[in-house]
CSV table of C-alpha atoms and ligand atoms in Angstrom, one decimal:
chain,number,residue,atom,x,y,z
A,1,UNK,CA,-26.7,-12.8,-12.6
A,2,UNK,CA,-24.8,-13.1,-9.3
A,3,UNK,CA,-27.2,-13.2,-6.4
A,4,UNK,CA,-26.7,-11.9,-2.6
A,5,UNK,CA,-25.0,-15.2,-1.3
A,6,UNK,CA,-22.5,-14.9,-4.1
A,7,UNK,CA,-21.6,-11.4,-3.8
A,8,UNK,CA,-21.5,-11.9,0.0
A,9,UNK,CA,-18.8,-14.8,-1.0
A,10,UNK,CA,-16.9,-12.3,-3.2
A,11,UNK,CA,-16.8,-9.9,-0.2
A,12,UNK,CA,-15.4,-12.7,2.0
A,13,UNK,CA,-12.7,-13.4,-0.6
A,14,UNK,CA,-11.6,-9.9,-1.2
A,15,UNK,CA,-11.7,-8.9,2.4
A,16,UNK,CA,-8.3,-10.6,3.4
A,17,UNK,CA,-6.5,-8.8,0.5
A,18,UNK,CA,-8.4,-5.6,0.7
A,19,UNK,CA,-9.2,-4.5,4.3
A,20,UNK,CA,-6.1,-2.8,5.8
A,21,UNK,CA,-4.4,-2.7,2.5
A,22,UNK,CA,-3.7,0.6,0.4
A,23,UNK,CA,-4.3,1.0,-3.3
A,24,UNK,CA,-0.6,1.0,-4.9
A,25,UNK,CA,-1.6,1.2,-8.5
A,26,UNK,CA,-5.2,1.5,-10.2
A,27,UNK,CA,-5.3,0.7,-13.8
A,28,UNK,CA,-8.7,1.2,-15.8
A,29,UNK,CA,-8.5,-0.3,-19.2
A,30,UNK,CA,-11.6,1.5,-20.3
A,31,UNK,CA,-13.8,4.6,-19.2
A,32,UNK,CA,-16.6,2.9,-18.5
A,33,UNK,CA,-18.5,-0.1,-17.3
A,34,UNK,CA,-22.2,0.3,-17.2
A,35,UNK,CA,-21.5,3.9,-16.8
A,36,UNK,CA,-18.4,6.2,-17.0
A,37,UNK,CA,-16.0,5.6,-14.3
A,38,UNK,CA,-15.1,8.9,-12.5
A,39,UNK,CA,-12.6,10.7,-14.3
A,40,UNK,CA,-10.0,10.8,-11.4
A,41,UNK,CA,-10.9,7.2,-10.7
A,42,UNK,CA,-7.4,6.0,-10.1
A,43,UNK,CA,-6.3,9.2,-8.4
A,44,UNK,CA,-8.8,9.1,-6.0
A,45,UNK,CA,-8.0,5.4,-5.4
A,46,UNK,CA,-4.3,5.3,-5.3
A,47,UNK,CA,-2.6,5.7,-1.9
A,48,UNK,CA,-5.8,5.2,0.2
A,49,UNK,CA,-6.2,2.2,2.5
A,50,UNK,CA,-9.4,0.3,2.7
A,51,UNK,CA,-10.6,0.6,6.3
A,52,UNK,CA,-13.3,-1.9,5.9
A,53,UNK,CA,-15.3,-4.0,3.2
A,54,UNK,CA,-18.9,-4.4,3.6
A,55,UNK,CA,-22.0,-5.1,1.5
A,56,UNK,CA,-25.5,-3.7,1.1
A,57,UNK,CA,-28.0,-5.9,-1.2
A,58,UNK,CA,-25.6,-6.8,-4.2
A,59,UNK,CA,-23.5,-3.8,-3.6
A,60,UNK,CA,-20.1,-4.1,-2.4
A,61,UNK,CA,-19.1,-1.3,-0.4
A,62,UNK,CA,-15.2,-0.7,0.3
A,63,UNK,CA,-14.6,2.4,2.9
A,64,UNK,CA,-11.4,4.3,2.2
A,65,UNK,CA,-9.2,6.5,4.4
A,66,UNK,CA,-9.8,9.4,2.3
A,67,UNK,CA,-13.7,9.4,3.4
A,68,UNK,CA,-14.7,7.9,-0.1
A,69,UNK,CA,-16.6,4.8,-0.5
A,70,UNK,CA,-15.7,2.6,-3.8
A,71,UNK,CA,-19.0,1.1,-4.6
A,72,UNK,CA,-18.9,-2.0,-6.9
A,73,UNK,CA,-21.4,-4.1,-8.4
A,74,UNK,CA,-21.1,-7.3,-10.3
A,75,UNK,CA,-24.0,-6.6,-13.1
A,76,UNK,CA,-24.8,-9.7,-15.1
A,77,UNK,CA,-21.4,-11.0,-15.7
A,78,UNK,CA,-18.6,-9.3,-13.5
A,79,UNK,CA,-16.2,-11.3,-11.4
A,80,UNK,CA,-13.0,-10.7,-9.5
A,81,UNK,CA,-9.7,-12.6,-9.7
A,82,UNK,CA,-7.2,-12.2,-6.9
A,83,UNK,CA,-3.5,-12.9,-8.1
A,84,UNK,CA,-1.3,-13.7,-5.1
A,85,UNK,CA,2.3,-14.5,-5.0
A,86,UNK,CA,1.5,-18.0,-4.4
A,87,UNK,CA,-1.4,-18.7,-6.6
A,88,UNK,CA,-4.7,-17.1,-7.8
A,89,UNK,CA,-8.1,-17.1,-6.5
A,90,UNK,CA,-11.5,-16.4,-7.7
A,91,UNK,CA,-14.2,-15.7,-5.1
A,92,UNK,CA,-17.9,-16.6,-5.6
A,93,UNK,CA,-17.6,-18.7,-8.7
A,94,UNK,CA,-19.8,-21.6,-7.5
A,95,UNK,CA,-22.7,-21.0,-9.7
A,96,UNK,CA,-22.1,-18.8,-12.7
A,97,UNK,CA,-19.9,-19.4,-15.6
A,98,UNK,CA,-16.8,-17.1,-15.6
A,99,UNK,CA,-15.4,-15.5,-18.2
A,100,UNK,CA,-11.7,-16.6,-19.1
A,101,UNK,CA,-11.2,-13.7,-21.8
A,102,UNK,CA,-8.6,-11.4,-20.4
A,103,UNK,CA,-9.8,-8.8,-22.8
A,104,UNK,CA,-12.8,-8.3,-20.2
A,105,UNK,CA,-10.3,-7.3,-17.3
A,106,UNK,CA,-11.5,-3.7,-17.2
A,107,UNK,CA,-10.3,-2.7,-13.8
A,108,UNK,CA,-6.9,-3.8,-11.9
A,109,UNK,CA,-6.1,-2.9,-8.5
A,110,UNK,CA,-2.7,-3.5,-7.3
A,111,UNK,CA,-2.8,-3.7,-3.7
A,112,UNK,CA,-0.1,-3.2,-1.0
A,113,UNK,CA,-1.3,-6.6,0.6
A,114,UNK,CA,0.6,-8.2,-2.5
A,115,UNK,CA,-2.6,-9.1,-4.2
A,116,UNK,CA,-3.4,-8.0,-7.8
A,117,UNK,CA,-7.1,-7.7,-8.1
A,118,UNK,CA,-8.6,-8.0,-11.6
A,119,UNK,CA,-12.2,-7.0,-12.2
A,120,UNK,CA,-13.6,-8.9,-15.3
A,121,UNK,CA,-17.0,-8.3,-16.9
A,122,UNK,CA,-17.8,-9.1,-20.4
A,123,UNK,CA,-20.9,-7.7,-20.9
A,124,UNK,CA,-20.5,-4.4,-18.7
A,125,UNK,CA,-23.4,-4.2,-16.8
A,126,UNK,CA,-21.2,-3.9,-13.5
A,127,UNK,CA,-20.4,-0.7,-12.2
A,128,UNK,CA,-17.8,1.2,-9.9
A,129,UNK,CA,-18.4,4.5,-8.2
A,130,UNK,CA,-16.9,6.7,-5.5
A,131,UNK,CA,-19.1,8.5,-3.1
A,132,UNK,CA,-18.1,10.3,-0.2
A,133,UNK,CA,-19.3,8.4,3.1
A,134,UNK,CA,-21.4,11.4,4.2
A,135,UNK,CA,-23.4,11.3,0.9
A,136,UNK,CA,-24.0,7.4,0.9
A,137,UNK,CA,-27.6,8.1,2.4
A,138,UNK,CA,-28.4,10.0,-0.6
A,139,UNK,CA,-27.1,7.8,-3.1
A,140,UNK,CA,-29.6,6.8,-5.7
A,141,UNK,CA,-28.5,3.2,-6.0
A,142,UNK,CA,-28.8,2.4,-2.4
A,143,UNK,CA,-31.5,4.8,-1.4
A,144,UNK,CA,-34.3,2.7,-2.4
A,145,UNK,CA,-33.1,-0.5,-1.1
A,146,UNK,CA,-35.4,-2.5,1.3
A,147,UNK,CA,-34.3,-4.4,4.4
A,148,UNK,CA,-31.5,-6.5,4.3
A,149,UNK,CA,-32.6,-9.9,4.3
A,150,UNK,CA,-30.1,-11.3,6.5
A,151,UNK,CA,-30.3,-8.2,9.0
A,152,UNK,CA,-31.7,-8.4,12.4
A,153,UNK,CA,-34.5,-6.1,11.6
A,154,UNK,CA,-35.8,-8.0,8.7
A,155,UNK,CA,-38.6,-10.1,10.2
A,156,UNK,CA,-42.1,-11.5,9.5
A,157,UNK,CA,-43.6,-8.4,10.8
A,158,UNK,CA,-41.5,-6.3,8.3
A,159,UNK,CA,-42.3,-8.6,5.3
A,160,UNK,CA,-45.7,-8.7,6.0
A,161,UNK,CA,-46.1,-4.7,6.2
A,162,UNK,CA,-44.2,-4.5,2.8
A,163,UNK,CA,-46.5,-7.1,1.1
A,164,UNK,CA,-49.9,-6.0,2.6
A,165,UNK,CA,-52.3,-4.9,0.2
A,166,UNK,CA,-50.0,-6.0,-2.8
A,167,UNK,CA,-51.8,-7.4,-5.7
A,168,UNK,CA,-48.9,-8.7,-7.3
A,169,UNK,CA,-47.9,-12.4,-6.9
A,170,UNK,CA,-45.7,-13.4,-3.9
A,171,UNK,CA,-42.7,-14.2,-6.5
A,172,UNK,CA,-43.0,-10.6,-7.9
A,173,UNK,CA,-42.9,-9.1,-4.5
A,174,UNK,CA,-40.0,-10.9,-3.3
A,175,UNK,CA,-38.0,-9.8,-6.4
A,176,UNK,CA,-38.9,-6.2,-5.6
A,177,UNK,CA,-35.9,-4.6,-4.1
A,178,UNK,CA,-38.0,-2.1,-2.3
A,179,UNK,CA,-39.6,-5.2,-0.2
A,180,UNK,CA,-36.4,-7.0,0.4
A,181,UNK,CA,-33.2,-6.1,-1.0
A,182,UNK,CA,-30.7,-8.8,-2.8
A,183,UNK,CA,-33.0,-11.4,-3.9
A,184,UNK,CA,-33.2,-12.6,-7.3
A,185,UNK,CA,-34.7,-15.3,-9.4
A,186,UNK,CA,-32.9,-18.5,-7.9
A,187,UNK,CA,-33.3,-17.8,-4.3
A,188,UNK,CA,-36.8,-16.6,-4.5
A,189,UNK,CA,-37.6,-19.8,-5.8
A,190,UNK,CA,-35.6,-21.7,-3.5
A,191,UNK,CA,-37.2,-19.8,-0.6
A,192,UNK,CA,-40.9,-20.3,-1.7
A,193,UNK,CA,-40.1,-24.1,-2.0
A,194,UNK,CA,-38.8,-24.4,1.3
A,195,UNK,CA,-41.7,-22.3,2.8
A,196,UNK,CA,-44.1,-24.6,0.9
A,197,UNK,CA,-45.7,-21.3,-0.7
A,198,UNK,CA,-47.2,-21.2,-4.2
A,199,UNK,CA,-45.2,-18.5,-6.3
A,200,UNK,CA,-48.7,-17.5,-7.7
A,201,UNK,CA,-50.2,-16.8,-4.4
A,202,UNK,CA,-51.2,-13.2,-4.0
A,203,UNK,CA,-48.4,-11.2,-1.9
A,204,UNK,CA,-51.2,-9.5,0.3
A,205,UNK,CA,-51.9,-13.1,1.5
A,206,UNK,CA,-49.0,-13.2,3.9
A,207,UNK,CA,-50.5,-10.4,6.0
A,208,UNK,CA,-53.8,-10.1,8.0
A,209,UNK,CA,-56.1,-7.0,6.5
A,210,UNK,CA,-54.4,-4.7,9.1
A,211,UNK,CA,-51.0,-5.7,8.0
A,212,UNK,CA,-50.1,-8.0,10.6
A,213,UNK,CA,-47.8,-11.3,9.6
A,214,UNK,CA,-49.8,-14.5,9.5
A,215,UNK,CA,-48.0,-18.0,10.0
A,216,UNK,CA,-47.1,-17.9,6.1
A,217,UNK,CA,-45.1,-14.7,6.5
A,218,UNK,CA,-43.2,-16.3,9.5
A,219,UNK,CA,-42.4,-19.6,7.4
A,220,UNK,CA,-41.4,-17.4,4.4
A,221,UNK,CA,-38.8,-15.1,6.5
A,222,UNK,CA,-37.4,-18.2,8.1
A,223,UNK,CA,-37.1,-19.7,4.5
A,224,UNK,CA,-35.6,-16.9,3.0
A,225,UNK,CA,-32.7,-16.5,5.8
A,226,UNK,CA,-32.1,-20.1,6.1
A,227,UNK,CA,-31.6,-20.4,2.3
A,228,UNK,CA,-29.2,-17.2,1.9
A,229,UNK,CA,-27.3,-18.7,4.9
A,230,UNK,CA,-26.8,-22.1,3.2
A,231,UNK,CA,-25.9,-20.8,0.0
A,232,UNK,CA,-23.0,-18.7,1.7
A,233,UNK,CA,-21.9,-21.5,3.5
A,234,UNK,CA,-21.6,-23.6,0.2
A,235,UNK,CA,-19.8,-20.6,-1.5
A,236,UNK,CA,-17.5,-20.5,1.4
A,237,UNK,CA,-16.7,-24.1,0.9
A,238,UNK,CA,-16.2,-23.9,-2.6
A,239,UNK,CA,-13.6,-20.9,-1.9
A,240,UNK,CA,-11.7,-22.9,0.4
A,241,UNK,CA,-11.3,-25.6,-2.1
A,242,UNK,CA,-9.1,-24.0,-4.7
A,243,UNK,CA,-9.0,-27.2,-6.8
A,244,UNK,CA,-12.2,-26.6,-8.3
A,245,UNK,CA,-12.6,-23.0,-8.7
A,246,UNK,CA,-11.9,-23.1,-12.4
A,247,UNK,CA,-14.8,-21.0,-13.4
A,248,UNK,CA,-17.0,-24.0,-14.5
A,249,UNK,CA,-20.6,-24.7,-12.6
A,250,UNK,CA,-19.4,-25.0,-9.0
A,251,UNK,CA,-21.0,-26.5,-6.0
A,252,UNK,CA,-23.9,-24.7,-4.6
A,253,UNK,CA,-26.1,-25.7,-7.7
A,254,UNK,CA,-26.0,-29.4,-6.5
A,255,UNK,CA,-27.9,-28.2,-3.4
A,256,UNK,CA,-31.0,-26.0,-5.3
A,257,UNK,CA,-34.2,-27.6,-4.5
A,258,UNK,CA,-36.2,-26.6,-7.4
A,259,UNK,CA,-34.2,-24.1,-9.6
A,260,UNK,CA,-33.5,-25.4,-12.9
A,261,UNK,CA,-34.8,-29.1,-11.9
A,262,UNK,CA,-38.1,-29.0,-14.1
A,263,UNK,CA,-39.4,-32.5,-14.2
A,264,UNK,CA,-37.4,-33.9,-11.2
A,265,UNK,CA,-39.1,-35.1,-7.9
A,266,UNK,CA,-39.8,-32.5,-5.5
A,267,UNK,CA,-37.3,-32.7,-2.7
A,268,UNK,CA,-39.9,-31.9,0.0
A,269,UNK,CA,-40.2,-35.0,2.4
A,270,UNK,CA,-43.4,-36.9,1.7
A,271,UNK,CA,-44.4,-34.9,-1.2
A,272,UNK,CA,-44.8,-37.0,-4.6
A,273,UNK,CA,-45.0,-33.6,-6.7
A,274,UNK,CA,-42.5,-33.1,-9.7
A,275,UNK,CA,-40.8,-29.5,-10.3
A,276,UNK,CA,-42.4,-27.6,-12.9
A,277,UNK,CA,-41.3,-24.5,-14.6
A,278,UNK,CA,-43.9,-21.7,-15.4
A,279,UNK,CA,-43.2,-18.1,-16.7
A,280,UNK,CA,-44.1,-15.0,-14.5
A,281,UNK,CA,-43.2,-11.6,-15.7
A,282,UNK,CA,-41.1,-12.9,-18.3
A,283,UNK,CA,-38.5,-15.2,-16.1
A,284,UNK,CA,-38.7,-18.5,-15.2
A,285,UNK,CA,-40.4,-19.8,-12.0
A,286,UNK,CA,-39.5,-23.3,-10.8
A,287,UNK,CA,-41.9,-24.7,-7.9
A,288,UNK,CA,-43.7,-27.8,-7.0
A,289,UNK,CA,-47.8,-27.3,-7.7
A,290,UNK,CA,-48.3,-30.3,-5.1
A,291,UNK,CA,-46.8,-29.1,-1.9
A,292,UNK,CA,-46.4,-25.4,-2.6
A,293,UNK,CA,-49.8,-23.8,-1.9
B,1,ZN,ZN1,-43.4,-30.8,-3.5
């Protein structure tokens, strides 16, 4: 499933061909993705200019001149291809296998920038919605989301407060979108390794009884921000290198410290441990039991 850095990379890939451009032609090859598309989907988009392309957690939000916001989510398997007069770009393809079957091109945007943007989604867990800007605060998909991890407001105090009194594991807490928005399995494993914290540790142990952050909360907050920034930077570099955006596994996976590296040596300097895989809440956790405490 695409995670926050990949969605941000997609946003950065789409922004130059969407921002300031008008939807000239919109074709939906089917009436539904995860949910039905709005009945007047093409009509509400055609003729409108994208005034800005933003992101909230893993949602892309295109502000339109009409006052609507086009919300887009990649789901499990969604991806965009951008066809330009001088070639094709595939933003965000640095870790996940990309579908090559054109039969899964469900939505096509013809933009006044000259770009044709195709949304491909074999498993159709992705979604597109049109929401009036004024109603965005009440949008159920966005309303329950916790703080944006790369936002200035997200700090150790906020994370400690959200974890205070939580009986769940630290891993489970970080996957909870109300605690922090947009983190998935990969970057939670990576951040916990960087912070030298066990995924099995109780979430409440990063806060004092009164909910104040301790040194673990500081370390974890720094690790979350750093791992996401590094991943976005790696995505950006693969995006510029058009020769290898062929949809196969890309560059950033080589930078993973623990994810999918069972049995390999722990990358923490001076640590002699090996990466172990355990199951938590039905999902794989990769960690080093020696230095992550
Ligand atoms: Zn280690």
